[in-house]
Coordinates of C-alpha atoms and ligand atoms in Angstrom, one line a residue:
X1 CA 68.0 85.3 178.0
X2 CA 66.3 85.0 181.2
X3 CA 67.3 87.8 184.0
X4 CA 68.7 85.3 186.3
X5 CA 70.8 83.8 183.3
X6 CA 72.0 87.5 182.6
X7 CA 73.0 88.0 186.2
X8 CA 75.0 84.9 186.5
X9 CA 76.5 85.3 183.0
X10 CA 77.4 89.1 183.7
X11 CA 79.1 88.4 186.7
X12 CA 81.3 85.8 185.2
X13 CA 81.9 88.2 182.4
X14 CA 83.2 91.0 184.6
X15 CA 85.4 88.3 186.3
X16 CA 86.7 87.5 182.9
X17 CA 87.4 91.2 182.1
X18 CA 89.1 91.9 185.2
X19 CA 91.4 88.6 184.6
X20 CA 91.9 90.1 181.1
X21 CA 92.9 93.5 182.2
X22 CA 95.4 91.9 185.1
X23 CA 97.0 89.5 182.5
X24 CA 96.9 91.1 179.3
X25 CA 100.5 91.8 179.4
X26 CA 101.2 87.9 179.1
X27 CA 99.3 87.7 175.9
X28 CA 101.2 88.4 172.5
X29 CA 100.3 92.0 171.6
X30 CA 99.4 91.2 167.9
X31 CA 97.7 87.9 166.7
X32 CA 99.3 85.5 164.5
X33 CA 96.8 85.5 161.7
X34 CA 96.6 85.9 158.1
X35 CA 93.9 87.6 155.9
X36 CA 90.5 85.4 156.0
X37 CA 91.9 83.0 159.0
X38 CA 89.2 84.2 161.4
X39 CA 86.4 84.3 158.6
X40 CA 87.2 80.8 157.7
X41 CA 87.0 79.5 161.3
X42 CA 83.5 81.1 161.5
X43 CA 80.1 79.3 160.3
X44 CA 79.1 80.9 156.9
X45 CA 75.5 81.0 158.1
X46 CA 73.9 82.0 161.4
X47 CA 72.8 79.2 163.8
X48 CA 69.3 78.3 163.7
X49 CA 69.1 77.1 167.3
X50 CA 70.0 79.2 170.2
X51 CA 73.4 78.7 171.8
X52 CA 74.0 78.7 175.7
X53 CA 76.3 81.5 176.9
X54 CA 78.9 78.9 177.8
X55 CA 79.1 78.1 174.2
X56 CA 79.3 81.9 173.2
X57 CA 82.2 82.4 175.8
X58 CA 84.0 79.4 174.6
X59 CA 83.9 80.6 171.1
X60 CA 84.9 83.9 172.0
X61 CA 88.1 82.8 173.7
X62 CA 88.6 80.1 171.0
X63 CA 88.2 81.9 167.7
X64 CA 87.9 85.5 168.5
X65 CA 90.5 86.5 171.0
X66 CA 93.3 85.0 169.3
X67 CA 92.6 87.3 166.4
X68 CA 92.8 90.4 168.4
X69 CA 95.5 93.4 168.6
X70 CA 95.5 94.2 172.5
X71 CA 95.5 97.9 172.4
X72 CA 95.3 97.7 176.4
X73 CA 98.7 95.9 176.5
X74 CA 101.5 97.9 178.2
X75 CA 103.6 97.2 175.0
X76 CA 101.2 99.1 172.8
X77 CA 103.1 102.0 171.3
X78 CA 101.5 102.2 168.0
X79 CA 99.4 104.9 166.3
X80 CA 98.1 106.9 169.4
X81 CA 96.9 105.5 172.4
X82 CA 93.2 104.5 172.1
X83 CA 92.6 104.0 175.9
X84 CA 89.9 101.9 177.6
X85 CA 90.0 102.3 181.5
X86 CA 88.1 100.3 184.2
X87 CA 85.7 103.2 185.1
X88 CA 84.8 104.0 181.4
X89 CA 84.3 100.3 180.9
X90 CA 81.8 100.2 184.0
X91 CA 79.9 103.2 182.6
X92 CA 79.7 101.5 179.1
X93 CA 78.0 98.7 180.6
X94 CA 75.5 101.1 182.3
X95 CA 75.0 102.7 178.8
X96 CA 74.5 99.3 177.4
X97 CA 72.0 98.5 180.2
X98 CA 70.0 101.8 179.6
X99 CA 70.0 101.6 176.0
X100 CA 68.9 105.2 175.6
X101 CA 68.6 107.2 172.5
X102 CA 70.0 110.7 173.2
X103 CA 68.8 112.5 170.2
X104 CA 66.9 114.9 172.1
X105 CA 66.5 116.3 175.4
X106 CA 62.9 114.7 175.9
X107 CA 64.2 111.3 175.0
X108 CA 66.9 111.4 177.6
X109 CA 66.8 114.4 179.7
X110 CA 69.7 113.4 182.2
X111 CA 71.8 112.4 178.9
X112 CA 71.6 116.0 177.4
X113 CA 72.3 117.6 180.6
X114 CA 75.1 115.7 181.7
X115 CA 76.8 116.2 178.0
X116 CA 76.3 119.9 178.7
X117 CA 78.0 119.8 182.0
X118 CA 80.7 117.4 181.2
X119 CA 81.6 119.5 178.0
X120 CA 81.8 122.4 180.2
X121 CA 84.0 120.5 182.6
X122 CA 86.3 119.7 179.6
X123 CA 86.3 123.5 178.4
X124 CA 87.6 124.4 181.8
X125 CA 90.1 121.4 182.1
X126 CA 91.7 122.5 178.8
X127 CA 91.5 126.4 179.7
X128 CA 89.5 126.8 176.4
X129 CA 88.0 130.3 176.1
X130 CA 84.7 130.7 177.9
X131 CA 82.7 131.5 174.6
X132 CA 83.1 127.8 173.4
X133 CA 79.9 125.5 173.7
X134 CA 80.6 121.6 173.4
X135 CA 78.9 118.7 172.0
X136 CA 80.1 115.0 171.6
X137 CA 80.7 113.7 168.2
X138 CA 81.5 110.0 167.6
X139 CA 84.8 110.7 166.2
X140 CA 87.3 113.6 165.0
X141 CA 86.6 112.7 161.6
X142 CA 83.0 113.4 161.9
X143 CA 83.8 116.7 163.8
X144 CA 86.1 117.7 161.0
X145 CA 83.1 117.2 158.4
X146 CA 80.8 119.0 160.8
X147 CA 83.2 122.0 160.9
X148 CA 83.6 122.2 157.2
X149 CA 79.9 121.9 156.6
X150 CA 79.2 124.4 159.1
X151 CA 81.8 126.8 157.4
X152 CA 80.7 126.0 153.9
X153 CA 77.1 127.2 155.1
X154 CA 78.4 130.3 156.5
X155 CA 80.9 131.0 153.7
X156 CA 78.1 130.7 150.9
X157 CA 75.6 132.8 152.7
X158 CA 78.3 135.4 153.7
X159 CA 80.3 135.6 150.3
X160 CA 77.0 135.8 148.6
X161 CA 75.7 138.7 150.5
X162 CA 79.0 140.7 150.2
X163 CA 80.1 140.0 146.6
X164 CA 76.7 138.9 145.1
X165 CA 78.7 135.8 143.6
X166 CA 77.0 133.3 141.7
X167 CA 78.2 129.7 142.1
X168 CA 80.3 130.9 145.1
X169 CA 80.3 127.4 146.6
X170 CA 82.5 126.2 143.7
X171 CA 84.9 128.9 144.4
X172 CA 85.5 128.1 148.1
X173 CA 89.2 127.0 149.0
X174 CA 90.3 125.2 152.1
X175 CA 94.0 125.2 153.7
X176 CA 95.7 122.8 155.7
X177 CA 99.2 121.7 156.5
X178 CA 101.1 119.1 154.5
X179 CA 101.1 117.0 157.5
X180 CA 97.2 117.3 158.4
X181 CA 95.3 114.1 159.1
X182 CA 93.5 112.3 156.1
X183 CA 90.1 113.0 157.7
X184 CA 90.6 116.6 156.6
X185 CA 90.8 115.4 152.9
X186 CA 88.1 113.3 153.5
X187 CA 85.7 116.0 154.9
X188 CA 86.9 118.4 151.9
X189 CA 85.4 116.0 149.6
X190 CA 82.3 114.8 151.6
X191 CA 81.5 118.6 152.3
X192 CA 81.3 119.4 148.5
X193 CA 84.4 121.7 148.5
X194 CA 85.9 119.3 145.8
X195 CA 89.3 118.2 146.5
X196 CA 90.7 120.4 144.0
X197 CA 90.1 123.3 146.4
X198 CA 92.5 122.0 149.0
X199 CA 95.7 123.9 149.3
X200 CA 98.4 121.8 151.4
X201 CA 100.7 124.5 153.0
X202 CA 104.4 124.2 153.5
X203 CA 105.9 123.1 156.5
X204 CA 108.7 124.7 158.8
X205 CA 111.6 122.6 160.4
X206 CA 109.5 120.9 163.2
X207 CA 106.7 119.9 160.4
X208 CA 104.3 122.5 161.5
X209 CA 102.4 124.8 159.4
X210 CA 104.1 128.0 158.0
X211 CA 102.0 131.0 158.5
X212 CA 103.7 133.0 155.9
X213 CA 103.2 130.3 153.4
X214 CA 99.5 130.2 154.3
X215 CA 99.1 134.0 154.0
X216 CA 100.7 133.5 150.3
X217 CA 98.4 130.9 149.4
X218 CA 95.3 132.9 150.4
X219 CA 96.6 136.0 148.6
X220 CA 96.9 134.1 145.6
X221 CA 93.5 132.4 145.7
X222 CA 92.0 135.9 146.4
X223 CA 93.7 137.3 143.2
X224 CA 92.2 134.5 141.0
X225 CA 88.9 135.5 142.4
X226 CA 88.5 132.4 144.6
X227 CA 86.9 132.6 148.3
X228 CA 89.2 131.3 151.1
X229 CA 86.6 129.5 153.5
X230 CA 88.4 127.3 156.0
X231 CA 91.8 126.8 157.7
X232 CA 92.2 123.4 159.3
X233 CA 95.1 123.8 161.8
X234 CA 96.6 120.7 163.6
X235 CA 97.8 120.7 167.2
X236 CA 99.8 117.6 167.3
X237 CA 99.8 116.0 163.9
X238 CA 99.5 112.3 163.4
X239 CA 102.9 111.9 162.0
X240 CA 104.9 113.7 164.6
X241 CA 102.9 115.8 166.8
X242 CA 103.7 119.1 165.2
X243 CA 102.1 122.0 166.7
X244 CA 100.8 124.6 164.2
X245 CA 101.1 127.8 165.4
X246 CA 97.5 128.9 165.9
X247 CA 98.0 132.6 167.0
X248 CA 99.5 133.9 163.8
X249 CA 97.3 131.5 161.5
X250 CA 94.3 132.7 163.6
X251 CA 95.4 136.5 162.8
X252 CA 95.4 135.5 159.3
X253 CA 92.0 133.9 159.5
X254 CA 90.5 136.9 161.3
X255 CA 91.9 139.4 158.7
X256 CA 90.3 137.4 156.0
X257 CA 87.2 136.4 157.7
X258 CA 88.1 132.6 157.2
X259 CA 86.7 129.9 159.4
X260 CA 89.4 128.3 161.7
X261 CA 88.9 124.6 162.6
X262 CA 91.5 123.2 165.2
X263 CA 92.1 119.4 165.1
X264 CA 93.8 118.6 168.3
X265 CA 92.4 114.9 168.2
X266 CA 95.4 113.5 170.3
X267 CA 97.2 116.5 171.7
X268 CA 94.1 118.1 173.1
X269 CA 94.1 116.2 176.4
X270 CA 97.7 117.4 177.1
X271 CA 96.2 120.8 177.7
X272 CA 95.1 119.6 180.9
X273 CA 98.6 120.1 182.2
X274 CA 99.2 123.9 182.8
X275 CA 102.8 123.4 181.5
X276 CA 101.6 122.2 178.2
X277 CA 98.9 124.8 177.6
X278 CA 101.3 126.7 175.1
X279 CA 100.1 124.1 172.3
X280 CA 97.0 125.9 172.3
X281 CA 98.2 129.4 172.5
X282 CA 96.0 131.5 170.2
X283 CA 93.0 129.0 170.4
X284 CA 90.6 132.0 171.1
X285 CA 90.9 132.5 167.3
X286 CA 89.3 129.3 166.5
X287 CA 85.6 128.7 165.1
X288 CA 85.7 125.1 166.1
X289 CA 88.0 122.8 167.9
X290 CA 88.2 119.2 168.2
X291 CA 90.0 116.8 170.6
X292 CA 89.5 113.0 171.5
X293 CA 89.2 111.9 174.9
X294 CA 89.0 108.4 173.6
X295 CA 92.6 108.7 172.6
X296 CA 94.6 109.9 175.7
X297 CA 92.0 110.5 178.4
X298 CA 91.1 107.3 179.2
X299 CA 87.6 107.5 177.7
X300 CA 86.6 104.4 175.9
X301 CA 86.0 104.8 172.3
X302 CA 84.0 106.5 170.9
X303 CA 84.2 110.0 172.4
X304 CA 85.2 113.2 170.5
X305 CA 84.7 116.6 172.1
X306 CA 83.6 119.3 169.6
X307 CA 83.7 122.9 170.6
X308 CA 82.2 126.0 168.8
X309 CA 82.0 129.6 168.9
X310 CA 78.7 130.1 167.2
X311 CA 76.1 127.5 168.3
X312 CA 73.5 129.3 165.9
X313 CA 75.8 128.5 162.8
X314 CA 75.9 124.9 163.8
X315 CA 72.3 124.9 164.2
X316 CA 71.3 126.4 161.0
X317 CA 73.5 123.9 159.3
X318 CA 72.2 120.8 161.0
X319 CA 68.7 121.4 162.3
X320 CA 65.9 119.4 161.1
X321 CA 62.6 119.1 163.1
X322 CA 59.9 116.8 161.5
X323 CA 56.8 116.7 163.3
X324 CA 57.4 113.4 164.6
X325 CA 60.5 114.7 166.7
X326 CA 58.9 117.8 168.2
X327 CA 58.4 118.1 171.5
X328 CA 57.0 120.9 174.0
X329 CA 60.3 121.8 175.4
X330 CA 62.3 122.5 172.1
X331 CA 62.4 126.1 172.7
X332 CA 64.2 125.9 175.9
X333 CA 66.4 123.0 175.5
X334 CA 69.4 121.5 173.4
X335 CA 68.5 118.7 171.2
X336 CA 71.8 117.4 170.4
X337 CA 70.4 115.9 167.1
X338 CA 70.5 119.2 165.7
X339 CA 74.2 119.7 166.6
X340 CA 75.7 117.1 164.0
X341 CA 74.9 114.5 161.5
X342 CA 73.2 111.6 163.1
X343 CA 69.9 111.5 164.7
X344 CA 70.2 108.7 167.2
X345 CA 73.0 109.3 169.7
X346 CA 74.8 107.0 172.1
X347 CA 74.8 108.3 175.9
X348 CA 78.6 108.9 175.6
X349 CA 78.6 111.5 178.3
X350 CA 78.2 109.1 181.3
X351 CA 81.6 107.4 180.5
X352 CA 83.3 110.7 180.1
X353 CA 81.5 111.8 183.7
X354 CA 82.6 108.6 185.2
X355 CA 86.0 108.9 184.0
X356 CA 86.6 112.3 185.1
X357 CA 84.8 111.8 188.6
X358 CA 87.0 108.5 189.0
X359 CA 90.4 109.7 188.4
X360 CA 89.8 113.5 189.2
X361 CA 91.5 116.2 187.2
X362 CA 94.6 115.6 189.2
X363 CA 94.8 111.8 188.5
X364 CA 94.4 112.5 185.0
X365 CA 97.1 115.3 184.8
X366 CA 99.6 112.7 186.6
X367 CA 99.1 110.0 184.1
X368 CA 99.6 112.5 181.2
X369 CA 102.7 114.2 182.7
X370 CA 104.2 111.0 183.5
X371 CA 103.7 109.8 179.8
X372 CA 105.3 113.1 178.6
X373 CA 108.2 112.6 180.9
X374 CA 108.8 109.0 179.6
X375 CA 108.7 110.3 176.0
X376 CA 111.4 112.6 177.1
X377 CA 113.6 109.9 178.6
X378 CA 113.0 107.7 175.1
X379 CA 114.2 110.9 173.3
X380 CA 117.2 111.0 175.6
X381 CA 118.1 107.6 174.7
X382 CA 117.7 108.1 170.9
X383 CA 120.0 111.2 171.5
X384 CA 122.4 109.4 173.3
X385 CA 122.8 106.3 170.7
X386 CA 124.9 107.1 167.6
X387 CA 123.2 105.0 165.6
X388 CA 119.9 106.5 166.1
X389 CA 118.5 110.0 165.1
X390 CA 115.6 111.9 166.5
X391 CA 113.3 112.8 163.6
X392 CA 111.0 115.4 165.1
X393 CA 110.8 117.5 168.3
X394 CA 109.0 115.5 171.2
X395 CA 106.4 118.0 172.9
X396 CA 104.3 115.6 174.1
X397 CA 104.2 111.7 174.3
X398 CA 105.3 110.7 170.8
X399 CA 109.2 109.8 170.0
X400 CA 109.8 109.6 166.2
X401 CA 113.2 108.4 165.3
X402 CA 115.2 106.0 162.9
X403 CA 118.7 104.4 162.4
X404 CA 121.0 106.9 161.0
X405 CA 122.3 106.6 157.4
X406 CA 125.5 104.8 157.2
X407 CA 128.6 106.1 155.2
X408 CA 127.7 105.9 151.6
X409 CA 123.8 104.7 151.9
X410 CA 121.2 106.3 150.0
X411 CA 117.7 107.4 151.2
X412 CA 116.1 104.1 149.9
X413 CA 118.6 101.9 151.8
X414 CA 118.1 103.7 155.0
X415 CA 114.2 103.5 154.8
X416 CA 114.6 99.7 154.0
X417 CA 117.0 99.1 157.2
X418 CA 114.5 100.9 159.3
X419 CA 111.3 99.1 157.7
X420 CA 113.2 95.9 158.5
X421 CA 114.0 96.9 162.0
X422 CA 110.5 97.8 162.8
X423 CA 109.1 94.7 161.5
X424 CA 111.6 92.6 163.5
X425 CA 110.7 94.4 166.6
X426 CA 107.2 94.0 165.9
X427 CA 107.7 90.3 165.1
X428 CA 108.5 89.6 168.9
X429 CA 104.9 90.3 169.6
X430 CA 106.1 91.6 172.8
X431 CA 105.5 95.4 171.6
X432 CA 103.9 97.1 168.8
X433 CA 105.2 100.4 167.2
X434 CA 104.1 101.8 164.1
X435 CA 105.7 104.3 161.4
X436 CA 105.3 107.2 159.2
X437 CA 107.2 109.0 156.3
X438 CA 108.5 112.6 157.5
X439 CA 110.1 114.3 154.3
X440 CA 109.8 111.0 152.5
X441 CA 112.0 109.6 155.3
X442 CA 110.8 106.3 157.0
X443 CA 110.3 107.0 160.4
X444 CA 109.4 104.7 163.5
X445 CA 106.9 106.2 165.9
X446 CA 106.7 105.1 169.7
X447 CA 103.3 106.7 171.1
X448 CA 103.8 106.3 175.0
X449 CA 100.2 106.4 176.5
X450 CA 98.6 103.1 177.0
X451 CA 97.0 103.0 180.3
X452 CA 98.6 99.9 181.5
X453 CA 102.2 101.2 180.5
X454 CA 104.4 101.6 183.3
X455 CA 108.2 103.0 182.8
X456 CA 109.7 99.5 182.9
X457 CA 107.5 98.7 179.7
X458 CA 109.2 101.7 178.2
X459 CA 112.7 100.7 179.2
X460 CA 112.3 97.1 178.0
X461 CA 110.7 98.3 174.8
X462 CA 113.9 100.4 174.1
X463 CA 116.0 97.6 175.1
X464 CA 114.4 95.4 172.7
X465 CA 115.0 97.8 169.8
X466 CA 118.5 98.4 170.7
X467 CA 119.1 94.5 171.0
X468 CA 117.3 94.0 167.5
X469 CA 119.6 96.5 166.0
X470 CA 122.7 94.4 167.5
Ligands
PLP501 N1 93.0 114.0 163.4 C1 94.3 113.5 163.9 C2 95.5 114.9 164.2 C3 94.6 112.2 164.4 O1 95.6 111.9 164.7 C4 93.4 111.3 163.9 C5 93.7 110.0 164.6 O2 94.7 109.6 165.1 C6 92.3 111.7 163.7 C7 92.1 113.2 163.3 C8 91.0 110.9 163.4 O3 90.6 110.6 164.6 P1 89.1 109.8 164.7 O4 89.3 108.3 164.6 O5 88.6 110.2 166.0 O6 88.4 110.1 163.6

């Protein structure tokens, strides 16, 4: 593409993006497509001849856009928010233009140092302990895998040194709650612990991990000659934003020399609000901690903030310096390729920096605070309507509810009625909500936090739900 053509097409593209952001509300939030529809509409073989940008934009509008779910739609209440914001989009465009590989300090000095600075800003914003050092990972799933690999490295060395155990890696055990994210199970398998080493700890009434049950499980394993290695606690579970109590869990971990990893993927952002910092009470016990600015903090996917206490343990696990990557500065700089799995790294710190500067901490706080207040309003409407019941506490932006059982109705029938309600509400394509199962009970989840959502959209969504029940 010739550079003047790039300039012209780029301006048009930004105009398209601005119009999309302005008008996304008018689009159906989910596409009307069946599996295979999009694939069938595209040529099976690549074009031999070059196509002009006009043709590409035309095909995008005709073939791709109608098959998209609009995560930036103000009626998006499904899963957790995955926010794109205009400042983050601008920074992503610059990142694309720079096209830098940020694997070593030398390959992009500003990218490395901006990552160090922005991660320290985040540490302060969340009031994490001073000893924590941050690095950006692509996703929480990767960060949790990194944590489990580091913990395994430490546990094998540590246990072998203390006990002289042979084959200690086959005796390591991992603990997490029944409501953990599936990425924990994945990481346990990928990091070589073996899924049979995973202990799922029982929950309290609010779906949070019970420290007494954790202690019991650890004691039982020690009595069997096993070596408890890692606890993964969740601050804000995916199902219902339950908050595992980090302080008692951390005290147990400290007593037994167990690595504590905290998965605060969604909820971590809320700790920028002083009134929500209780969710991280006891985080000083953690060896590693992850949260996703790419969920609720308005930074485009992907950007996971991973913090560790012991940088050396991370480096011992991931360092690899073949001759062709060595530079004269290696002894005095951070080479982030040694802080995780991948070698090549995107310049993710730029969008993080852009977003924090563009909104300011106060601007971000106002948005998160508003989302939490709206969730409280929805919880109030659920409580006030005798047809519904609230399924879990609402500490943040997620409301879990369902239709109550009618007289004589069994669990399967209530589940079916709630499944049908959600299907009908989503079929309007004006809003999009998702579901989970809490204690085997089908539960509708309404996660408030899409950037474009205003209170009127929340009110309209609830009115739609209530009208659908009618
Ligand atoms: N952990 C929790 C608690 C989550 O809610 C999620 C996603 O919603 C994840 C991990 C996975 O996040 P990622 O997509 O960044 O891997």
